[in-house]
Amino acid sequence: MAQLLEFTVGGLLDHIAARYPDNDALVYVDRGLRYSYRQFNEVCRKVAKGLLRLGVKKGDHVAIWAYNVPEWVVLQFATAKIGAVLVTVNTNYKSAELEYILNQSDSSTLFLVKSFKDTDYVATVNEVVPELAGSEAGALSSAKLPFLRNVVFIGSETPAGMLNFEAIAAMGEHVSDDELAAVEGTLDRHDVINMQYTSGTTGFPKGVMLTHSNIVNNGFNIGECMKFTEKDRLCIPVPFFHCFGCVLAVMACVTHGTTMVPVEIFDPLAVLRTIEKERCTAVHGVPTMFIAELEHPDFPKFDLTSLRTGIMAGSNCPIEVMKKVISQMHASEITIAYGQTESSPVITQTRTDDAIELRVATVGRALPDVEVKIVDIETGAELPPGKQGELCTRGYLVMKGYYKMPEETARAIDADGWLHTGDLAVMDENGYCKITGRIKNMIIRGGENVYPREIEEFLYTHPKISDVQIYGVPDRKYGEQVMAAVILKKGEIMTEEDVRNFCRGKIANYKIPKYVKFVDSYPMTASGKIQKFKLREMAIKELGLEGPGETA
């Protein structure tokens, strides 16, 4: 077994900045922003000191609600340098989801941008925290969110009651290097440093606690699978709030001195322009992103010959898309990765020299220092190659647990330290895995995990709805779409649009049911369990849906 890296996240950046001080660390094409590793580390140190001055302590929870702005990456390392836990908030979230996460995570500080797509973040925060606008910046007292003290705005024209990001950086001038070093000296690589929320079968999102060691080592091994060096340049159009952005991209780069070239909000043209302009050697994306890039009318105008590798993940990769990425985008060493937030996140990945068949038909083999086994769903016994069962993993990559949810943690990680993924898989004799389905009813829509129970719990709050079942149906573009089968209370009338309107502004758009069917009853097993697979089969027939079927 290889030696695991023993750095904290902040210590890693110090090490890489000393090793490759003049190498480009972070480049934003549209902003004309370019930090060398030395400069990037200095900015992160300054913001870390500013956070200390603000009163943020080791172990405090700092939430960030923003798309891929430069401040996001700075905060990932600045919080780590003082041992504060970065809580990543999905950019698609609306008011109910934001309130739940700020409350459940005990976040003391929230960083946010002005808006994203159709959501006004400032208005949403003021809706959730009505006391904010009238409070003194940095001295917030909220009835609903007792832990929240500071709201920090990223951008110009700071709204009432908020501090500004630039002010935090300026506050760092009043904190000495010795004070920062004293805090850094107390950190341990097994401390929790990152918390990401993943929805669950309980219907409520769970805060996955990841440590320095989890994400440093996972990032390093992901980079190794792509053969990253300090000469590589990665175009990052995937969101930072997701492990795809902050680990498969940011940590994979920083562990190797590789250059990060983010795209703030995904746009196929911006990705193509960025790759050409910065001569990127790698690009990440979910299959729908690669499809959008390949099908863009201006695609032939761009010189993408600098590309070599990258990662396609998030849902099943169609073989034709993979072939085009290799032949037309020149990413001949593109890889496939599989995992989940609870495993930091990558469990298996293909290698750059794997045959295309393996890169399309499988999700690769275990990363170094990672154990993978397939077990019988009923007995838990380990299965031989070629037999379908639940994929389990063990090693440095397994999360510390779910925040304040010990019972859920015990359900996910067994007494021997194996994380049970809930995914059905088959492993061949060479260790290559194929994901064949899911034990749980999770829907994967365009790379976003959608958990039916969470939407069901929300729709149960509608006064006209008696019962609701949420399930996935095939979709050519997104892999799967969300469908609702609704039983109304006696004498009530609703339309499909009424159901969707009730969701708008309250839950993320990608969770809103595309299809709604009103029914009188559900297909049941003899023991009274609802058969969602039958609802799905009926919907496919009735709606004439053709698609890729189950996505992994």
PDB file of N, CA, C and O in Angstrom, residues 117-157:
ATOM      1  N   LYS A 117     -29.013  32.263 -11.289  1.00  0.00           N
ATOM      2  CA  LYS A 117     -30.124  31.927 -12.200  1.00  0.00           C
ATOM      3  C   LYS A 117     -31.402  32.645 -11.744  1.00  0.00           C
ATOM      4  O   LYS A 117     -31.435  33.849 -11.679  1.00  0.00           O
ATOM      5  N   ASP A 118     -32.448  31.888 -11.354  1.00  0.00           N
ATOM      6  CA  ASP A 118     -33.725  32.540 -11.031  1.00  0.00           C
ATOM      7  C   ASP A 118     -33.890  32.809  -9.535  1.00  0.00           C
ATOM      8  O   ASP A 118     -34.965  33.170  -9.078  1.00  0.00           O
ATOM      9  N   THR A 119     -32.826  32.631  -8.756  1.00  0.00           N
ATOM     10  CA  THR A 119     -32.947  32.806  -7.309  1.00  0.00           C
ATOM     11  C   THR A 119     -32.172  34.022  -6.828  1.00  0.00           C
ATOM     12  O   THR A 119     -30.964  34.113  -7.039  1.00  0.00           O
ATOM     13  N   ASP A 120     -32.896  34.936  -6.182  1.00  0.00           N
ATOM     14  CA  ASP A 120     -32.272  36.103  -5.564  1.00  0.00           C
ATOM     15  C   ASP A 120     -31.821  35.672  -4.168  1.00  0.00           C
ATOM     16  O   ASP A 120     -32.635  35.516  -3.258  1.00  0.00           O
ATOM     17  N   TYR A 121     -30.520  35.449  -3.988  1.00  0.00           N
ATOM     18  CA  TYR A 121     -30.002  34.938  -2.717  1.00  0.00           C
ATOM     19  C   TYR A 121     -30.223  35.936  -1.580  1.00  0.00           C
ATOM     20  O   TYR A 121     -30.530  35.541  -0.453  1.00  0.00           O
ATOM     21  N   VAL A 122     -30.034  37.216  -1.877  1.00  0.00           N
ATOM     22  CA  VAL A 122     -30.170  38.239  -0.834  1.00  0.00           C
ATOM     23  C   VAL A 122     -31.616  38.264  -0.316  1.00  0.00           C
ATOM     24  O   VAL A 122     -31.867  38.261   0.898  1.00  0.00           O
ATOM     25  N   ALA A 123     -32.582  38.262  -1.247  1.00  0.00           N
ATOM     26  CA  ALA A 123     -34.001  38.250  -0.850  1.00  0.00           C
ATOM     27  C   ALA A 123     -34.346  36.969  -0.091  1.00  0.00           C
ATOM     28  O   ALA A 123     -35.091  36.998   0.895  1.00  0.00           O
ATOM     29  N   THR A 124     -33.761  35.841  -0.533  1.00  0.00           N
ATOM     30  CA  THR A 124     -34.036  34.560   0.119  1.00  0.00           C
ATOM     31  C   THR A 124     -33.520  34.555   1.559  1.00  0.00           C
ATOM     32  O   THR A 124     -34.207  34.117   2.481  1.00  0.00           O
ATOM     33  N   VAL A 125     -32.293  35.057   1.754  1.00  0.00           N
ATOM     34  CA  VAL A 125     -31.725  35.105   3.106  1.00  0.00           C
ATOM     35  C   VAL A 125     -32.551  36.029   4.001  1.00  0.00           C
ATOM     36  O   VAL A 125     -32.815  35.710   5.165  1.00  0.00           O
ATOM     37  N   ASN A 126     -32.993  37.149   3.438  1.00  0.00           N
ATOM     38  CA  ASN A 126     -33.827  38.067   4.227  1.00  0.00           C
ATOM     39  C   ASN A 126     -35.183  37.454   4.587  1.00  0.00           C
ATOM     40  O   ASN A 126     -35.756  37.765   5.633  1.00  0.00           O
ATOM     41  N   GLU A 127     -35.666  36.570   3.729  1.00  0.00           N
ATOM     42  CA  GLU A 127     -36.917  35.860   4.010  1.00  0.00           C
ATOM     43  C   GLU A 127     -36.703  34.868   5.162  1.00  0.00           C
ATOM     44  O   GLU A 127     -37.529  34.745   6.069  1.00  0.00           O
ATOM     45  N   VAL A 128     -35.575  34.162   5.114  1.00  0.00           N
ATOM     46  CA  VAL A 128     -35.256  33.165   6.145  1.00  0.00           C
ATOM     47  C   VAL A 128     -34.848  33.827   7.464  1.00  0.00           C
ATOM     48  O   VAL A 128     -35.173  33.354   8.543  1.00  0.00           O
ATOM     49  N   VAL A 129     -34.108  34.950   7.345  1.00  0.00           N
ATOM     50  CA  VAL A 129     -33.623  35.670   8.537  1.00  0.00           C
ATOM     51  C   VAL A 129     -34.139  37.113   8.490  1.00  0.00           C
ATOM     52  O   VAL A 129     -33.420  38.036   8.115  1.00  0.00           O
ATOM     53  N   PRO A 130     -35.414  37.332   8.869  1.00  0.00           N
ATOM     54  CA  PRO A 130     -35.996  38.680   8.753  1.00  0.00           C
ATOM     55  C   PRO A 130     -35.279  39.733   9.611  1.00  0.00           C
ATOM     56  O   PRO A 130     -35.357  40.927   9.331  1.00  0.00           O
ATOM     57  N   GLU A 131     -34.535  39.277  10.646  1.00  0.00           N
ATOM     58  CA  GLU A 131     -33.825  40.220  11.527  1.00  0.00           C
ATOM     59  C   GLU A 131     -32.577  40.815  10.866  1.00  0.00           C
ATOM     60  O   GLU A 131     -32.015  41.800  11.354  1.00  0.00           O
ATOM     61  N   LEU A 132     -32.118  40.195   9.760  1.00  0.00           N
ATOM     62  CA  LEU A 132     -30.815  40.554   9.184  1.00  0.00           C
ATOM     63  C   LEU A 132     -30.700  42.024   8.788  1.00  0.00           C
ATOM     64  O   LEU A 132     -29.761  42.713   9.198  1.00  0.00           O
ATOM     65  N   ALA A 133     -31.646  42.496   7.973  1.00  0.00           N
ATOM     66  CA  ALA A 133     -31.539  43.864   7.428  1.00  0.00           C
ATOM     67  C   ALA A 133     -31.435  44.926   8.520  1.00  0.00           C
ATOM     68  O   ALA A 133     -30.765  45.941   8.343  1.00  0.00           O
ATOM     69  N   GLY A 134     -32.057  44.688   9.665  1.00  0.00           N
ATOM     70  CA  GLY A 134     -32.042  45.689  10.728  1.00  0.00           C
ATOM     71  C   GLY A 134     -30.954  45.477  11.765  1.00  0.00           C
ATOM     72  O   GLY A 134     -30.889  46.198  12.759  1.00  0.00           O
ATOM     73  N   SER A 135     -30.097  44.464  11.533  1.00  0.00           N
ATOM     74  CA  SER A 135     -29.076  44.185  12.549  1.00  0.00           C
ATOM     75  C   SER A 135     -27.740  44.828  12.187  1.00  0.00           C
ATOM     76  O   SER A 135     -27.490  45.174  11.042  1.00  0.00           O
ATOM     77  N   GLU A 136     -26.890  44.946  13.190  1.00  0.00           N
ATOM     78  CA  GLU A 136     -25.550  45.493  12.965  1.00  0.00           C
ATOM     79  C   GLU A 136     -24.707  44.385  12.340  1.00  0.00           C
ATOM     80  O   GLU A 136     -24.775  43.219  12.763  1.00  0.00           O
ATOM     81  N   ALA A 137     -23.922  44.740  11.303  1.00  0.00           N
ATOM     82  CA  ALA A 137     -23.104  43.743  10.611  1.00  0.00           C
ATOM     83  C   ALA A 137     -22.206  43.018  11.602  1.00  0.00           C
ATOM     84  O   ALA A 137     -21.501  43.638  12.386  1.00  0.00           O
ATOM     85  N   GLY A 138     -22.284  41.677  11.569  1.00  0.00           N
ATOM     86  CA  GLY A 138     -21.443  40.875  12.458  1.00  0.00           C
ATOM     87  C   GLY A 138     -22.041  40.615  13.823  1.00  0.00           C
ATOM     88  O   GLY A 138     -21.432  39.929  14.649  1.00  0.00           O
ATOM     89  N   ALA A 139     -23.232  41.155  14.080  1.00  0.00           N
ATOM     90  CA  ALA A 139     -23.856  40.955  15.398  1.00  0.00           C
ATOM     91  C   ALA A 139     -25.305  40.497  15.238  1.00  0.00           C
ATOM     92  O   ALA A 139     -26.202  40.936  15.944  1.00  0.00           O
ATOM     93  N   LEU A 140     -25.518  39.601  14.304  1.00  0.00           N
ATOM     94  CA  LEU A 140     -26.867  39.115  14.018  1.00  0.00           C
ATOM     95  C   LEU A 140     -27.391  38.247  15.160  1.00  0.00           C
ATOM     96  O   LEU A 140     -26.656  37.464  15.749  1.00  0.00           O
ATOM     97  N   SER A 141     -28.661  38.411  15.450  1.00  0.00           N
ATOM     98  CA  SER A 141     -29.324  37.539  16.418  1.00  0.00           C
ATOM     99  C   SER A 141     -30.633  37.084  15.782  1.00  0.00           C
ATOM    100  O   SER A 141     -31.545  37.885  15.588  1.00  0.00           O
ATOM    101  N   SER A 142     -30.687  35.794  15.422  1.00  0.00           N
ATOM    102  CA  SER A 142     -31.851  35.265  14.714  1.00  0.00           C
ATOM    103  C   SER A 142     -32.614  34.278  15.595  1.00  0.00           C
ATOM    104  O   SER A 142     -32.014  33.377  16.185  1.00  0.00           O
ATOM    105  N   ALA A 143     -33.919  34.454  15.623  1.00  0.00           N
ATOM    106  CA  ALA A 143     -34.761  33.565  16.438  1.00  0.00           C
ATOM    107  C   ALA A 143     -34.730  32.131  15.891  1.00  0.00           C
ATOM    108  O   ALA A 143     -34.610  31.165  16.653  1.00  0.00           O
ATOM    109  N   LYS A 144     -34.817  32.000  14.565  1.00  0.00           N
ATOM    110  CA  LYS A 144     -34.872  30.670  13.951  1.00  0.00           C
ATOM    111  C   LYS A 144     -33.503  30.006  13.840  1.00  0.00           C
ATOM    112  O   LYS A 144     -33.394  28.788  13.828  1.00  0.00           O
ATOM    113  N   LEU A 145     -32.446  30.846  13.705  1.00  0.00           N
ATOM    114  CA  LEU A 145     -31.093  30.316  13.506  1.00  0.00           C
ATOM    115  C   LEU A 145     -30.168  30.858  14.601  1.00  0.00           C
ATOM    116  O   LEU A 145     -29.392  31.785  14.376  1.00  0.00           O
ATOM    117  N   PRO A 146     -30.253  30.279  15.789  1.00  0.00           N
ATOM    118  CA  PRO A 146     -29.526  30.841  16.938  1.00  0.00           C
ATOM    119  C   PRO A 146     -28.004  30.876  16.785  1.00  0.00           C
ATOM    120  O   PRO A 146     -27.341  31.685  17.427  1.00  0.00           O
ATOM    121  N   PHE A 147     -27.443  30.006  15.943  1.00  0.00           N
ATOM    122  CA  PHE A 147     -25.984  29.977  15.782  1.00  0.00           C
ATOM    123  C   PHE A 147     -25.473  31.074  14.850  1.00  0.00           C
ATOM    124  O   PHE A 147     -24.321  31.482  14.922  1.00  0.00           O
ATOM    125  N   LEU A 148     -26.321  31.527  13.915  1.00  0.00           N
ATOM    126  CA  LEU A 148     -25.872  32.440  12.865  1.00  0.00           C
ATOM    127  C   LEU A 148     -25.556  33.836  13.412  1.00  0.00           C
ATOM    128  O   LEU A 148     -26.413  34.498  13.975  1.00  0.00           O
ATOM    129  N   ARG A 149     -24.296  34.269  13.228  1.00  0.00           N
ATOM    130  CA  ARG A 149     -23.848  35.573  13.708  1.00  0.00           C
ATOM    131  C   ARG A 149     -23.483  36.530  12.574  1.00  0.00           C
ATOM    132  O   ARG A 149     -23.707  37.732  12.667  1.00  0.00           O
ATOM    133  N   ASN A 150     -22.870  35.964  11.519  1.00  0.00           N
ATOM    134  CA  ASN A 150     -22.342  36.800  10.433  1.00  0.00           C
ATOM    135  C   ASN A 150     -22.871  36.364   9.078  1.00  0.00           C
ATOM    136  O   ASN A 150     -22.897  35.172   8.780  1.00  0.00           O
ATOM    137  N   VAL A 151     -23.271  37.348   8.269  1.00  0.00           N
ATOM    138  CA  VAL A 151     -23.591  37.079   6.864  1.00  0.00           C
ATOM    139  C   VAL A 151     -22.653  37.955   6.044  1.00  0.00           C
ATOM    140  O   VAL A 151     -22.587  39.171   6.251  1.00  0.00           O
ATOM    141  N   VAL A 152     -21.886  37.324   5.162  1.00  0.00           N
ATOM    142  CA  VAL A 152     -20.850  38.041   4.409  1.00  0.00           C
ATOM    143  C   VAL A 152     -21.177  38.011   2.922  1.00  0.00           C
ATOM    144  O   VAL A 152     -21.394  36.935   2.349  1.00  0.00           O
ATOM    145  N   PHE A 153     -21.199  39.190   2.327  1.00  0.00           N
ATOM    146  CA  PHE A 153     -21.585  39.336   0.918  1.00  0.00           C
ATOM    147  C   PHE A 153     -20.355  39.316   0.012  1.00  0.00           C
ATOM    148  O   PHE A 153     -19.366  39.997   0.276  1.00  0.00           O
ATOM    149  N   ILE A 154     -20.435  38.528  -1.054  1.00  0.00           N
ATOM    150  CA  ILE A 154     -19.369  38.469  -2.058  1.00  0.00           C
ATOM    151  C   ILE A 154     -19.833  39.308  -3.249  1.00  0.00           C
ATOM    152  O   ILE A 154     -20.768  38.936  -3.951  1.00  0.00           O
ATOM    153  N   GLY A 155     -19.213  40.474  -3.446  1.00  0.00           N
ATOM    154  CA  GLY A 155     -19.622  41.371  -4.529  1.00  0.00           C
ATOM    155  C   GLY A 155     -19.623  42.815  -4.036  1.00  0.00           C
ATOM    156  O   GLY A 155     -19.295  43.089  -2.876  1.00  0.00           O
ATOM    157  N   SER A 156     -20.024  43.734  -4.915  1.00  0.00           N
ATOM    158  CA  SER A 156     -20.068  45.146  -4.503  1.00  0.00           C
ATOM    159  C   SER A 156     -21.475  45.485  -4.009  1.00  0.00           C
ATOM    160  O   SER A 156     -22.400  44.685  -4.151  1.00  0.00           O
ATOM    161  N   GLU A 157     -21.641  46.665  -3.452  1.00  0.00           N
ATOM    162  CA  GLU A 157     -22.931  47.132  -2.909  1.00  0.00           C
ATOM    163  C   GLU A 157     -23.489  46.152  -1.870  1.00  0.00           C
ATOM    164  O   GLU A 157     -24.461  45.448  -2.110  1.00  0.00           O
TER     165      GLU A 157
END
